[in-house]
Amino acid sequence: MSSFSIGVIFLALLSFVPSLCYGQNNPSKMHPEITYHGGPILNGTLNFALIWYGKCSVLKRTTMVNFLTSLNKEGDPDLNPKVTRWWQTIESYQTAVPGGGEAKAHHSNMKIIVNVTKQIDDTSYKYGRNLTIAGSIPKIVHEHIHDQPDLIPIIITAKDVVMEGLCSGKCADHGLIDNNKPYIILGNPEIECPGKCEWPFNDVDNGPKSIIFLRPPNQNKAADAMVIALATTLADMVTNPLNTGFYGGSEKAPLGAGSVCKAIFGSGAFPGNPGKVRIDPGTSGSFNAHGYQGDRFLLPAVWNPTTSSCWTLM
């Protein structure tokens, strides 16, 4: 199905520098610069275990899995831009790690392969409906994947489960269990905090009010907002898994490759306006990336280490 682009009213003093392959660089200096702090980043093959905590809808499950699968699978060659192009920017961090010529040349050809290796249903609410980072997360992970240390858990919560920090602006988070095992937890804003974590499909509780609202590409505000949060946190985790990799700001409150570019989805973005996106004429859903099965997603800007600026697909 064909689509068309919509723009926003641009401020006359703003200029945009195009980059290769459908992307745009936003040269705004409002964001702390992402720099390297000497530690490892993730690469190679990432095997994820999706832990569905609570009763999660089929639509949310399908949307999350399709996004993760689309990171490496391109699908229809005529549909651009693709989710794979967004992921290539995260893969490019391998070449930004200081090192010798041979190692850098090796890294420059490396893909970061994402596999959804296992899916686990945890509908018993055994650890309650208010999950805490220090208390609940280690218990959930140890119960479900204690014998598979190579799996990276992504805990995805149902709408009646509250993730610690969700209502203070963290729509997802990543951290470490047992000091070295990374994990992601993804909150569901549908009931608790649509005004915190469903923008640009919903107005915000605080901050600049939206000039334009977007319709979700998969026709569900919470599901599509959770894709945005997952993409942001995945970018942060891969480039800064131990809090010693790439980040900006302070060590105690680091801003990662995704979180530093918050609320930018296309060129021309400014507070209250997500920027240039496409509109599906059939559903009116807003998107900027195609998945491998023709799915459409709205993906956030990420920090481009080559240009030292926030980069978008459009």
XYZ file of C-alpha atoms in Angstrom:
314
model
C 0.000 0.000 0.000
C 1.307 3.401 -0.875
C 2.023 6.080 1.687
C 2.811 9.737 1.742
C 4.801 12.056 3.957
C 3.642 14.897 6.095
C 5.803 17.720 7.271
C 5.606 20.365 9.964
C 6.087 24.096 9.970
C 9.831 24.621 10.086
C 11.504 27.424 11.925
C 13.432 29.471 9.412
C 16.686 29.204 11.293
C 16.696 25.411 11.424
C 18.772 23.540 8.860
C 19.066 19.806 8.305
C 22.015 17.868 6.939
C 20.987 14.765 4.975
C 22.852 11.513 5.521
C 23.003 8.389 3.403
C 20.201 5.858 3.025
C 17.005 7.679 3.939
C 18.270 9.185 7.191
C 18.475 12.718 8.434
C 20.868 14.191 10.949
C 19.545 16.650 13.475
C 22.457 18.961 14.339
C 20.798 20.333 17.475
C 23.262 20.879 20.295
C 20.538 20.645 22.933
C 21.606 17.066 23.693
C 24.675 15.988 25.684
C 27.233 14.430 23.388
C 27.586 10.658 23.556
C 31.199 9.646 24.241
C 33.031 6.372 24.826
C 34.092 5.467 28.370
C 36.337 2.475 27.754
C 34.042 -0.458 28.475
C 32.546 -3.198 26.276
C 29.535 -2.994 24.003
C 27.359 -5.879 22.846
C 27.924 -7.427 19.433
C 27.695 -10.744 17.641
C 24.482 -12.711 18.262
C 22.003 -11.576 20.904
C 19.573 -14.277 22.026
C 16.561 -12.816 23.787
C 14.041 -14.455 26.069
C 10.748 -12.562 26.139
C 9.088 -12.932 29.530
C 5.448 -11.856 29.266
C 4.568 -10.875 32.827
C 0.816 -10.733 33.303
C -1.852 -11.243 30.686
C -0.469 -9.490 27.599
C -2.652 -9.070 24.525
C -1.967 -10.883 21.263
C -1.531 -7.560 19.445
C 1.203 -6.424 21.831
C 2.981 -9.752 21.539
C 2.852 -9.724 17.759
C 3.970 -6.101 17.513
C 7.001 -6.609 19.799
C 8.140 -9.830 18.125
C 7.713 -8.413 14.628
C 9.810 -5.372 15.541
C 12.646 -7.476 16.968
C 12.574 -9.820 13.963
C 12.640 -6.839 11.594
C 15.989 -5.665 12.973
C 17.758 -8.210 10.747
C 15.147 -9.186 8.132
C 14.474 -6.672 5.370
C 11.426 -8.063 3.573
C 10.075 -6.311 0.476
C 12.993 -4.525 -1.282
C 10.620 -1.834 -2.577
C 9.571 -0.676 0.892
C 11.898 1.943 2.369
C 13.131 3.059 4.807
C 13.453 -0.169 6.760
C 13.878 -1.134 10.397
C 17.194 -2.720 9.362
C 18.548 0.718 8.403
C 17.760 2.002 11.891
C 19.573 -0.999 13.398
C 22.622 -0.418 11.200
C 23.250 2.830 13.060
C 23.454 0.874 16.320
C 25.714 -1.693 14.663
C 27.996 1.140 13.550
C 29.051 1.718 17.172
C 31.438 -1.194 16.735
C 33.558 0.969 14.439
C 33.440 3.835 16.934
C 35.281 1.822 19.596
C 38.921 2.948 19.556
C 41.229 0.180 18.344
C 43.728 -1.009 15.806
C 43.076 -1.082 12.090
C 42.591 -4.852 11.798
C 40.109 -5.008 14.667
C 38.190 -2.038 13.351
C 38.050 -3.494 9.851
C 36.721 -6.736 11.332
C 34.062 -4.920 13.338
C 32.977 -2.818 10.374
C 31.630 -5.947 8.659
C 29.955 -7.406 11.719
C 26.219 -7.659 12.052
C 24.501 -7.742 15.408
C 22.076 -10.616 15.037
C 18.919 -10.511 17.142
C 17.107 -13.770 17.876
C 13.908 -14.224 19.858
C 15.010 -17.587 21.194
C 12.408 -18.174 23.877
C 9.046 -16.795 24.978
C 7.727 -17.387 28.480
C 4.225 -16.747 29.811
C 4.106 -15.714 33.471
C 0.452 -15.015 34.164
C 0.412 -16.001 37.838
C 1.447 -12.548 39.128
C 3.646 -14.486 41.540
C 5.765 -11.428 42.255
C 2.851 -9.036 42.478
C 1.580 -6.275 40.249
C 4.155 -3.703 41.328
C 7.555 -4.795 40.057
C 10.680 -3.334 41.620
C 14.090 -3.277 39.995
C 16.039 -4.653 42.956
C 13.389 -6.994 44.350
C 11.244 -8.436 41.566
C 13.423 -8.445 38.449
C 16.187 -10.811 39.681
C 13.578 -13.270 40.983
C 11.668 -13.350 37.690
C 14.840 -13.829 35.662
C 16.307 -16.498 37.939
C 13.072 -18.460 37.910
C 12.633 -18.532 34.155
C 16.106 -18.599 32.594
C 18.478 -19.517 35.420
C 19.795 -22.491 33.447
C 20.337 -20.540 30.204
C 22.931 -17.849 30.932
C 23.343 -16.972 27.254
C 19.794 -15.569 27.055
C 19.127 -11.861 27.594
C 15.750 -11.395 29.286
C 13.218 -8.799 28.189
C 10.411 -8.588 30.729
C 7.284 -7.156 29.107
C 4.527 -6.179 31.498
C 0.764 -6.341 31.056
C -1.417 -3.258 31.410
C -2.347 -4.117 35.011
C 1.292 -4.356 36.126
C 3.273 -1.342 37.312
C 6.999 -1.148 36.645
C 9.077 0.827 39.119
C 9.822 4.263 37.685
C 7.184 4.066 34.931
C 5.199 7.047 36.132
C 8.281 9.185 36.641
C 9.133 9.094 32.968
C 11.002 5.822 32.424
C 8.934 3.849 29.953
C 11.500 1.039 29.903
C 14.799 0.385 31.616
C 17.859 -1.787 31.342
C 20.326 -2.934 33.949
C 22.366 -5.839 35.267
C 21.550 -8.912 37.313
C 24.314 -10.623 39.286
C 26.595 -7.742 38.270
C 27.114 -8.872 34.675
C 23.901 -10.173 33.096
C 22.005 -7.495 31.132
C 18.242 -7.308 31.068
C 15.476 -5.032 29.798
C 12.134 -4.373 31.440
C 9.373 -2.792 29.413
C 6.480 -0.996 31.088
C 2.932 -0.875 29.755
C 1.524 2.681 29.890
C -2.023 1.827 28.841
C -3.628 2.313 32.275
C -0.981 3.826 34.527
C 0.753 6.520 32.534
C -0.471 7.238 29.008
C 0.474 10.880 29.611
C 4.068 9.853 30.303
C 4.780 7.097 27.823
C 2.291 7.205 24.938
C 3.510 10.391 23.236
C 3.308 11.164 20.305
C 0.037 9.218 20.212
C -1.228 10.938 23.357
C -0.708 14.328 24.949
C 1.843 14.649 27.736
C 1.023 15.390 31.367
C 3.853 17.895 31.646
C 5.996 19.782 29.182
C 5.281 21.282 25.770
C 1.813 20.384 24.502
C 1.610 18.640 21.170
C 1.071 20.659 18.032
C 0.104 17.492 16.195
C -0.996 14.046 17.371
C -0.073 10.907 15.480
C -2.151 7.795 15.039
C -0.309 4.577 15.958
C 0.893 2.526 12.980
C -0.469 -0.733 14.427
C -3.689 0.873 15.650
C -2.895 0.499 19.349
C -1.353 3.391 21.262
C 0.164 1.294 24.030
C 1.643 -1.356 21.704
C 3.261 1.188 19.392
C 4.489 3.318 22.296
C 6.051 0.191 23.804
C 7.922 -0.421 20.541
C 9.371 3.088 20.835
C 10.416 2.409 24.446
C 11.875 -0.990 23.555
C 13.834 0.425 20.612
C 15.207 3.258 22.771
C 16.261 0.947 25.588
C 17.686 -1.687 23.249
C 19.905 0.970 21.665
C 21.040 2.091 25.125
C 21.751 -1.442 26.332
C 23.715 -2.600 23.278
C 25.980 0.444 23.301
C 26.322 0.696 27.095
C 25.581 -2.661 28.762
C 27.798 -2.201 31.835
C 27.495 1.587 32.137
C 31.079 1.889 30.887
C 30.442 2.109 27.146
C 28.868 4.934 25.154
C 26.808 7.480 27.035
C 26.392 11.169 27.720
C 25.696 13.075 30.885
C 26.820 11.747 34.260
C 27.710 8.201 35.285
C 24.864 8.200 37.816
C 22.308 9.410 35.258
C 23.684 8.353 31.866
C 21.896 9.144 28.628
C 22.385 6.439 26.049
C 22.338 6.235 22.266
C 18.537 6.186 22.249
C 17.495 8.076 25.368
C 19.636 11.119 24.537
C 17.456 11.755 21.465
C 14.102 11.540 23.230
C 10.962 12.777 21.427
C 12.549 13.007 17.948
C 11.064 10.870 15.170
C 11.841 12.788 12.012
C 13.561 15.832 10.602
C 12.083 19.100 11.777
C 11.242 17.816 15.256
C 11.040 20.287 18.105
C 9.335 20.210 21.534
C 5.715 19.235 21.009
C 6.250 18.107 17.412
C 7.671 14.661 16.481
C 8.902 15.798 13.068
C 8.422 14.460 9.560
C 6.739 11.053 9.337
C 4.710 9.071 6.826
C 0.993 8.395 6.925
C -0.656 5.163 5.847
C -3.579 6.352 3.686
C -5.572 3.248 4.582
C -5.336 3.449 8.384
C -4.011 7.003 8.968
C -1.299 5.432 11.106
C 1.993 7.329 11.347
C 5.287 5.538 10.745
C 8.858 5.982 9.582
C 10.047 2.383 9.117
C 8.941 -0.780 7.319
C 9.295 -4.208 8.917
C 10.057 -7.486 7.202
C 6.414 -8.521 6.801
C 5.211 -5.142 5.643
C 4.651 -4.041 9.236
C 5.066 -0.369 9.958
C 6.716 1.142 12.987
C 7.457 4.572 14.391
C 11.075 4.406 15.566
C 12.896 6.997 17.673
C 15.967 8.960 16.713
C 19.299 7.559 17.861
C 22.716 9.108 18.304
C 24.885 8.671 15.231
C 28.507 8.223 16.384
C 29.830 9.245 12.965
C 28.153 12.654 12.907
C 27.823 13.158 16.695
C 24.169 14.108 16.356
C 20.685 12.681 16.666
C 19.746 10.752 13.533
C 16.349 9.801 12.176
C 15.138 7.628 9.332
C 13.309 10.546 7.722
